[in-house]
Amino acid sequence: MDGKRSFSRRGFVGGVATALGYLTLDPASRAWAQSATARAPRPKLSTDEYDTLAKLANNENPYGPSEAVMKAMTQSFKYANRYGYPDGGITKAIAEHHGVKEENVLIGSGSGEILDVACNTYLRNGRKILSSEPSYDVIFEHVTAYKAGTIRVPSLPDFRQDIPGLVAAARAYSRDIGFIYLCSPNNPTGRIVTKQEIAQLLDGIPRDMPVLIDEAYFHFVEDPDYETSIPHVFEGRPVMVTRTFSKIAALAGMRLGYAIAPKEMISDMRPYATGTINAIVKWGGVAALTDTETQAKVKRLTVDLRKRTTAELQSLGYAVIPSEANFFMVNLRRPVPPVIEEFKKKGVLVGRPFPPLMEHLRVSVGTADEMSRFLTAFKEIVPGARTAKAG
Amino acid sequence: MDGKRSFSRRGFVGGVATALGYLTLDPASRAWAQSATARAPRPKLSTDEYDTLAKLANNENPYGPSEAVMKAMTQSFKYANRYGYPDGGITKAIAEHHGVKEENVLIGSGSGEILDVACNTYLRNGRKILSSEPSYDVIFEHVTAYKAGTIRVPSLPDFRQDIPGLVAAARAYSRDIGFIYLCSPNNPTGRIVTKQEIAQLLDGIPRDMPVLIDEAYFHFVEDPDYETSIPHVFEGRPVMVTRTFSKIAALAGMRLGYAIAPKEMISDMRPYATGTINAIVKWGGVAALTDTETQAKVKRLTVDLRKRTTAELQSLGYAVIPSEANFFMVNLRRPVPPVIEEFKKKGVLVGRPFPPLMEHLRVSVGTADEMSRFLTAFKEIVPGARTAKAG
């Protein structure tokens, strides 16, 4: 890490005034404005138009639910008209999958609902989220509803999250922070926080400070220094881990996710969860948990395609942030918003801008055909790309 | 109406002390205890056990989604893995169905989520819900999460809601009330609030007091004095109407409901909605809105079976509260909890207790076979029932 950053970190521990030059402090008003933008209705496409697009904008699993999952979902249509139906034991299945008790599990309509519930539970009295910048932006939308703000620690020059910086901020603002949000692999960068860094974070912060570790992209990681933080849930501290069926299980549209947390945290959060999860996806989720063969296949296909695509971008002269997820960021060395529009004109949907990385384009890993369409479009759109290849 | 009640009403307008003898004021602690009971996990049944039961406990539609709705849902599985997919234009379809703008529509995971969102939006600062007793109990669970309470006006001796009583309470406690919750037809009684009474309520309360009118059972009503309150949404006052696809459209397990409200209320509530609705049910909802033929058939079957069943109960000597919904209440003249257990032993699930009506059993209208099983069990369980028939 460079001296200036290190100096800054030491600086803000000494005083809020110094910190303001280093951290991003979002007042509710700014967060609200971001929310208004982010929540704008998505463009409405006909089903035919949508089908023709290369969909690389939302970190989806392009292969869809596995045969076993589809079978479980189709069969559970018999409960479409019911409330207290057998739900396949989804909470129990999740608990057993992780070797925890049912009292440690809270299910939601995607892990997005869980993040919302965490905000509603822990951001009372104007408390703030402490997080990295950039990170998963949708959680910062939720903040606005609670008239809370965010304290955001810039990532390091290599785009990894600044763990000592987060620890220092947690100590400096301990009474203002509702919880720490840590996404690993991080969206939008794809970079992980290692197991050693997670321990470093937890050892460094006040012991009673809630920490939400978002493992939405857990299943795509290859790095041996990464592991789940679920064991930390059982160390007598307020640590929760969120997971989703949206990514590896390809159930984004069906909405199912969950938190693993100490019993007390689950109890605190449960009243804020709507608790009304679609019947079909509960059965789909149970089937997905045991379908490890399909998951391994999706991981292999995705990681291979990510590596091939990023290697080609690098050969074209464009730096790529090393990713451990089903997406990556490429540095275009020019503002991304007009480039995103150019891709759209060519039928390729790519990721939204993630401030402050306004020259990095986030690209999800789709099918082989979609990645080929992306690369073709890239060479047409991004100046110098074709030349760099030729050179 | 009887003199005592009328006197009481005048009395509590004059002072809170008098009111305490008349209204039910739930502190958060009591509401919390109720919630703990209501939210207890439902008994876990195997799919085979569940299939054999007569399911008359949850006001479900026993016929399941129509063929058109099933087709729409099955076809939309292609979006199971997506986020920004074409959703069939569900919000637009709802808006057009009611002749309102999309800005007047908020969709949720069942109207239950909408009730939750209304609590989160309007019960800040310890404000309370004003409602009738009994009414849909689940909304009172939500109250607990917000450390709020309820002000409940007892129903009239004929189990109709006491509109002058609600007006008087709204005036007496105007600064304490977050919103009025009015369910019509009311759950658990099945009684309606007439269109004249709705106007009387709205004319009588403070003009800026939010009112949520829950029309979950709208489609089953025959009484010509009943009509939707959606026109009141556009009178420049904070009136919202909720609807669900759980009942007439048989999509309870799929989770879809909505509010129609002034643009400003929708904007206030939207941040509290998770906004993440299952893809399949959005397409199912669009198909259900236009499938009026199936709805008419479900209404006819349900109303006919309700009338036949309640006529037989009356012939057995048991009074039934006149219902305009897909359920009814029969007065057993003895505490219902043990009777509910007796029905369960015979494979017939009937409604939970609804305090303070502890001697009334709520029975949902199922299929002809289920109602026959209910009546057979009733004659075996309820003392005197067989004799009364014979007599």
PDB file of N, CA and C in Angstrom, chain A residues 310-354:
ATOM      1  N   THR A 310     -11.334 -12.441 -20.462  1.00  0.00           N
ATOM      2  CA  THR A 310     -10.454 -11.413 -19.890  1.00  0.00           C
ATOM      3  C   THR A 310      -9.048 -11.509 -20.496  1.00  0.00           C
ATOM      4  N   ALA A 311      -8.646 -12.723 -20.840  1.00  0.00           N
ATOM      5  CA  ALA A 311      -7.341 -12.871 -21.496  1.00  0.00           C
ATOM      6  C   ALA A 311      -7.351 -12.152 -22.841  1.00  0.00           C
ATOM      7  N   GLU A 312      -8.437 -12.268 -23.565  1.00  0.00           N
ATOM      8  CA  GLU A 312      -8.507 -11.594 -24.865  1.00  0.00           C
ATOM      9  C   GLU A 312      -8.521 -10.071 -24.691  1.00  0.00           C
ATOM     10  N   LEU A 313      -9.254  -9.600 -23.684  1.00  0.00           N
ATOM     11  CA  LEU A 313      -9.286  -8.150 -23.438  1.00  0.00           C
ATOM     12  C   LEU A 313      -7.894  -7.642 -23.088  1.00  0.00           C
ATOM     13  N   GLN A 314      -7.179  -8.428 -22.303  1.00  0.00           N
ATOM     14  CA  GLN A 314      -5.821  -8.023 -21.941  1.00  0.00           C
ATOM     15  C   GLN A 314      -4.912  -8.026 -23.160  1.00  0.00           C
ATOM     16  N   SER A 315      -5.112  -9.000 -24.028  1.00  0.00           N
ATOM     17  CA  SER A 315      -4.290  -9.060 -25.241  1.00  0.00           C
ATOM     18  C   SER A 315      -4.594  -7.876 -26.159  1.00  0.00           C
ATOM     19  N   LEU A 316      -5.799  -7.307 -25.973  1.00  0.00           N
ATOM     20  CA  LEU A 316      -6.164  -6.104 -26.739  1.00  0.00           C
ATOM     21  C   LEU A 316      -5.628  -4.834 -26.079  1.00  0.00           C
ATOM     22  N   GLY A 317      -4.983  -5.010 -24.927  1.00  0.00           N
ATOM     23  CA  GLY A 317      -4.375  -3.859 -24.267  1.00  0.00           C
ATOM     24  C   GLY A 317      -5.220  -3.245 -23.170  1.00  0.00           C
ATOM     25  N   TYR A 318      -6.233  -3.956 -22.706  1.00  0.00           N
ATOM     26  CA  TYR A 318      -7.123  -3.405 -21.669  1.00  0.00           C
ATOM     27  C   TYR A 318      -6.979  -4.172 -20.363  1.00  0.00           C
ATOM     28  N   ALA A 319      -6.680  -3.435 -19.310  1.00  0.00           N
ATOM     29  CA  ALA A 319      -6.476  -4.057 -18.004  1.00  0.00           C
ATOM     30  C   ALA A 319      -7.805  -4.545 -17.432  1.00  0.00           C
ATOM     31  N   VAL A 320      -7.759  -5.696 -16.785  1.00  0.00           N
ATOM     32  CA  VAL A 320      -8.947  -6.281 -16.167  1.00  0.00           C
ATOM     33  C   VAL A 320      -8.663  -6.489 -14.679  1.00  0.00           C
ATOM     34  N   ILE A 321      -9.627  -6.116 -13.825  1.00  0.00           N
ATOM     35  CA  ILE A 321      -9.465  -6.362 -12.392  1.00  0.00           C
ATOM     36  C   ILE A 321      -9.612  -7.868 -12.151  1.00  0.00           C
ATOM     37  N   PRO A 322      -8.629  -8.483 -11.443  1.00  0.00           N
ATOM     38  CA  PRO A 322      -8.725  -9.941 -11.236  1.00  0.00           C
ATOM     39  C   PRO A 322     -10.005 -10.284 -10.466  1.00  0.00           C
ATOM     40  N   SER A 323     -10.828 -11.150 -11.064  1.00  0.00           N
ATOM     41  CA  SER A 323     -12.121 -11.477 -10.471  1.00  0.00           C
ATOM     42  C   SER A 323     -12.189 -12.922 -10.042  1.00  0.00           C
ATOM     43  N   GLU A 324     -12.960 -13.161  -8.977  1.00  0.00           N
ATOM     44  CA  GLU A 324     -13.263 -14.524  -8.520  1.00  0.00           C
ATOM     45  C   GLU A 324     -14.766 -14.777  -8.604  1.00  0.00           C
ATOM     46  N   ALA A 325     -15.445 -14.036  -9.477  1.00  0.00           N
ATOM     47  CA  ALA A 325     -16.907 -14.141  -9.533  1.00  0.00           C
ATOM     48  C   ALA A 325     -17.372 -14.414 -10.966  1.00  0.00           C
ATOM     49  N   ASN A 326     -18.680 -14.337 -11.197  1.00  0.00           N
ATOM     50  CA  ASN A 326     -19.222 -14.573 -12.538  1.00  0.00           C
ATOM     51  C   ASN A 326     -19.385 -13.258 -13.306  1.00  0.00           C
ATOM     52  N   PHE A 327     -18.458 -12.336 -13.038  1.00  0.00           N
ATOM     53  CA  PHE A 327     -18.406 -11.058 -13.749  1.00  0.00           C
ATOM     54  C   PHE A 327     -16.995 -10.520 -13.580  1.00  0.00           C
ATOM     55  N   PHE A 328     -16.681  -9.469 -14.324  1.00  0.00           N
ATOM     56  CA  PHE A 328     -15.358  -8.850 -14.183  1.00  0.00           C
ATOM     57  C   PHE A 328     -15.477  -7.393 -14.614  1.00  0.00           C
ATOM     58  N   MET A 329     -14.458  -6.607 -14.268  1.00  0.00           N
ATOM     59  CA  MET A 329     -14.403  -5.207 -14.695  1.00  0.00           C
ATOM     60  C   MET A 329     -13.199  -4.998 -15.590  1.00  0.00           C
ATOM     61  N   VAL A 330     -13.451  -4.331 -16.729  1.00  0.00           N
ATOM     62  CA  VAL A 330     -12.362  -3.993 -17.640  1.00  0.00           C
ATOM     63  C   VAL A 330     -12.219  -2.472 -17.660  1.00  0.00           C
ATOM     64  N   ASN A 331     -10.962  -2.012 -17.605  1.00  0.00           N
ATOM     65  CA  ASN A 331     -10.680  -0.575 -17.600  1.00  0.00           C
ATOM     66  C   ASN A 331     -10.658  -0.058 -19.039  1.00  0.00           C
ATOM     67  N   LEU A 332     -11.658   0.751 -19.378  1.00  0.00           N
ATOM     68  CA  LEU A 332     -11.770   1.266 -20.751  1.00  0.00           C
ATOM     69  C   LEU A 332     -10.930   2.519 -20.976  1.00  0.00           C
ATOM     70  N   ARG A 333     -10.461   3.129 -19.904  1.00  0.00           N
ATOM     71  CA  ARG A 333      -9.687   4.380 -19.951  1.00  0.00           C
ATOM     72  C   ARG A 333     -10.491   5.514 -20.592  1.00  0.00           C
ATOM     73  N   ARG A 334     -11.801   5.418 -20.468  1.00  0.00           N
ATOM     74  CA  ARG A 334     -12.724   6.483 -20.919  1.00  0.00           C
ATOM     75  C   ARG A 334     -14.053   6.272 -20.179  1.00  0.00           C
ATOM     76  N   PRO A 335     -14.881   7.300 -20.080  1.00  0.00           N
ATOM     77  CA  PRO A 335     -16.129   7.171 -19.315  1.00  0.00           C
ATOM     78  C   PRO A 335     -17.019   6.052 -19.874  1.00  0.00           C
ATOM     79  N   VAL A 336     -17.542   5.247 -18.981  1.00  0.00           N
ATOM     80  CA  VAL A 336     -18.321   4.093 -19.436  1.00  0.00           C
ATOM     81  C   VAL A 336     -19.746   4.397 -19.900  1.00  0.00           C
ATOM     82  N   PRO A 337     -20.439   5.450 -19.380  1.00  0.00           N
ATOM     83  CA  PRO A 337     -21.859   5.570 -19.762  1.00  0.00           C
ATOM     84  C   PRO A 337     -22.128   5.560 -21.272  1.00  0.00           C
ATOM     85  N   PRO A 338     -21.381   6.348 -22.092  1.00  0.00           N
ATOM     86  CA  PRO A 338     -21.682   6.275 -23.536  1.00  0.00           C
ATOM     87  C   PRO A 338     -21.326   4.916 -24.145  1.00  0.00           C
ATOM     88  N   VAL A 339     -20.339   4.251 -23.586  1.00  0.00           N
ATOM     89  CA  VAL A 339     -19.952   2.927 -24.100  1.00  0.00           C
ATOM     90  C   VAL A 339     -21.072   1.908 -23.833  1.00  0.00           C
ATOM     91  N   ILE A 340     -21.677   2.006 -22.642  1.00  0.00           N
ATOM     92  CA  ILE A 340     -22.801   1.119 -22.307  1.00  0.00           C
ATOM     93  C   ILE A 340     -23.906   1.283 -23.345  1.00  0.00           C
ATOM     94  N   GLU A 341     -24.174   2.520 -23.754  1.00  0.00           N
ATOM     95  CA  GLU A 341     -25.210   2.788 -24.764  1.00  0.00           C
ATOM     96  C   GLU A 341     -24.830   2.182 -26.117  1.00  0.00           C
ATOM     97  N   GLU A 342     -23.549   2.264 -26.454  1.00  0.00           N
ATOM     98  CA  GLU A 342     -23.090   1.691 -27.729  1.00  0.00           C
ATOM     99  C   GLU A 342     -23.289   0.172 -27.736  1.00  0.00           C
ATOM    100  N   PHE A 343     -22.978  -0.453 -26.628  1.00  0.00           N
ATOM    101  CA  PHE A 343     -23.192  -1.908 -26.536  1.00  0.00           C
ATOM    102  C   PHE A 343     -24.673  -2.241 -26.697  1.00  0.00           C
ATOM    103  N   LYS A 344     -25.503  -1.427 -26.070  1.00  0.00           N
ATOM    104  CA  LYS A 344     -26.948  -1.689 -26.135  1.00  0.00           C
ATOM    105  C   LYS A 344     -27.439  -1.650 -27.584  1.00  0.00           C
ATOM    106  N   LYS A 345     -26.903  -0.696 -28.348  1.00  0.00           N
ATOM    107  CA  LYS A 345     -27.299  -0.583 -29.759  1.00  0.00           C
ATOM    108  C   LYS A 345     -26.945  -1.841 -30.535  1.00  0.00           C
ATOM    109  N   LYS A 346     -25.930  -2.539 -30.062  1.00  0.00           N
ATOM    110  CA  LYS A 346     -25.514  -3.776 -30.730  1.00  0.00           C
ATOM    111  C   LYS A 346     -26.141  -5.008 -30.079  1.00  0.00           C
ATOM    112  N   GLY A 347     -27.128  -4.777 -29.234  1.00  0.00           N
ATOM    113  CA  GLY A 347     -27.842  -5.908 -28.628  1.00  0.00           C
ATOM    114  C   GLY A 347     -27.087  -6.594 -27.506  1.00  0.00           C
ATOM    115  N   VAL A 348     -26.123  -5.874 -26.915  1.00  0.00           N
ATOM    116  CA  VAL A 348     -25.357  -6.450 -25.805  1.00  0.00           C
ATOM    117  C   VAL A 348     -25.594  -5.587 -24.560  1.00  0.00           C
ATOM    118  N   LEU A 349     -26.254  -6.178 -23.551  1.00  0.00           N
ATOM    119  CA  LEU A 349     -26.468  -5.454 -22.293  1.00  0.00           C
ATOM    120  C   LEU A 349     -25.267  -5.673 -21.391  1.00  0.00           C
ATOM    121  N   VAL A 350     -24.624  -4.574 -20.951  1.00  0.00           N
ATOM    122  CA  VAL A 350     -23.507  -4.685 -20.012  1.00  0.00           C
ATOM    123  C   VAL A 350     -23.851  -3.899 -18.752  1.00  0.00           C
ATOM    124  N   GLY A 351     -22.991  -4.011 -17.734  1.00  0.00           N
ATOM    125  CA  GLY A 351     -23.304  -3.463 -16.407  1.00  0.00           C
ATOM    126  C   GLY A 351     -23.422  -1.949 -16.352  1.00  0.00           C
ATOM    127  N   ARG A 352     -24.166  -1.480 -15.340  1.00  0.00           N
ATOM    128  CA  ARG A 352     -24.338  -0.045 -15.080  1.00  0.00           C
ATOM    129  C   ARG A 352     -23.026   0.539 -14.545  1.00  0.00           C
ATOM    130  N   PRO A 353     -22.899   1.868 -14.522  1.00  0.00           N
ATOM    131  CA  PRO A 353     -21.695   2.480 -13.927  1.00  0.00           C
ATOM    132  C   PRO A 353     -21.680   2.284 -12.407  1.00  0.00           C
ATOM    133  N   PHE A 354     -20.494   2.075 -11.870  1.00  0.00           N
ATOM    134  CA  PHE A 354     -20.324   1.941 -10.419  1.00  0.00           C
ATOM    135  C   PHE A 354     -19.368   3.008  -9.919  1.00  0.00           C
TER     136      PHE A 354
END
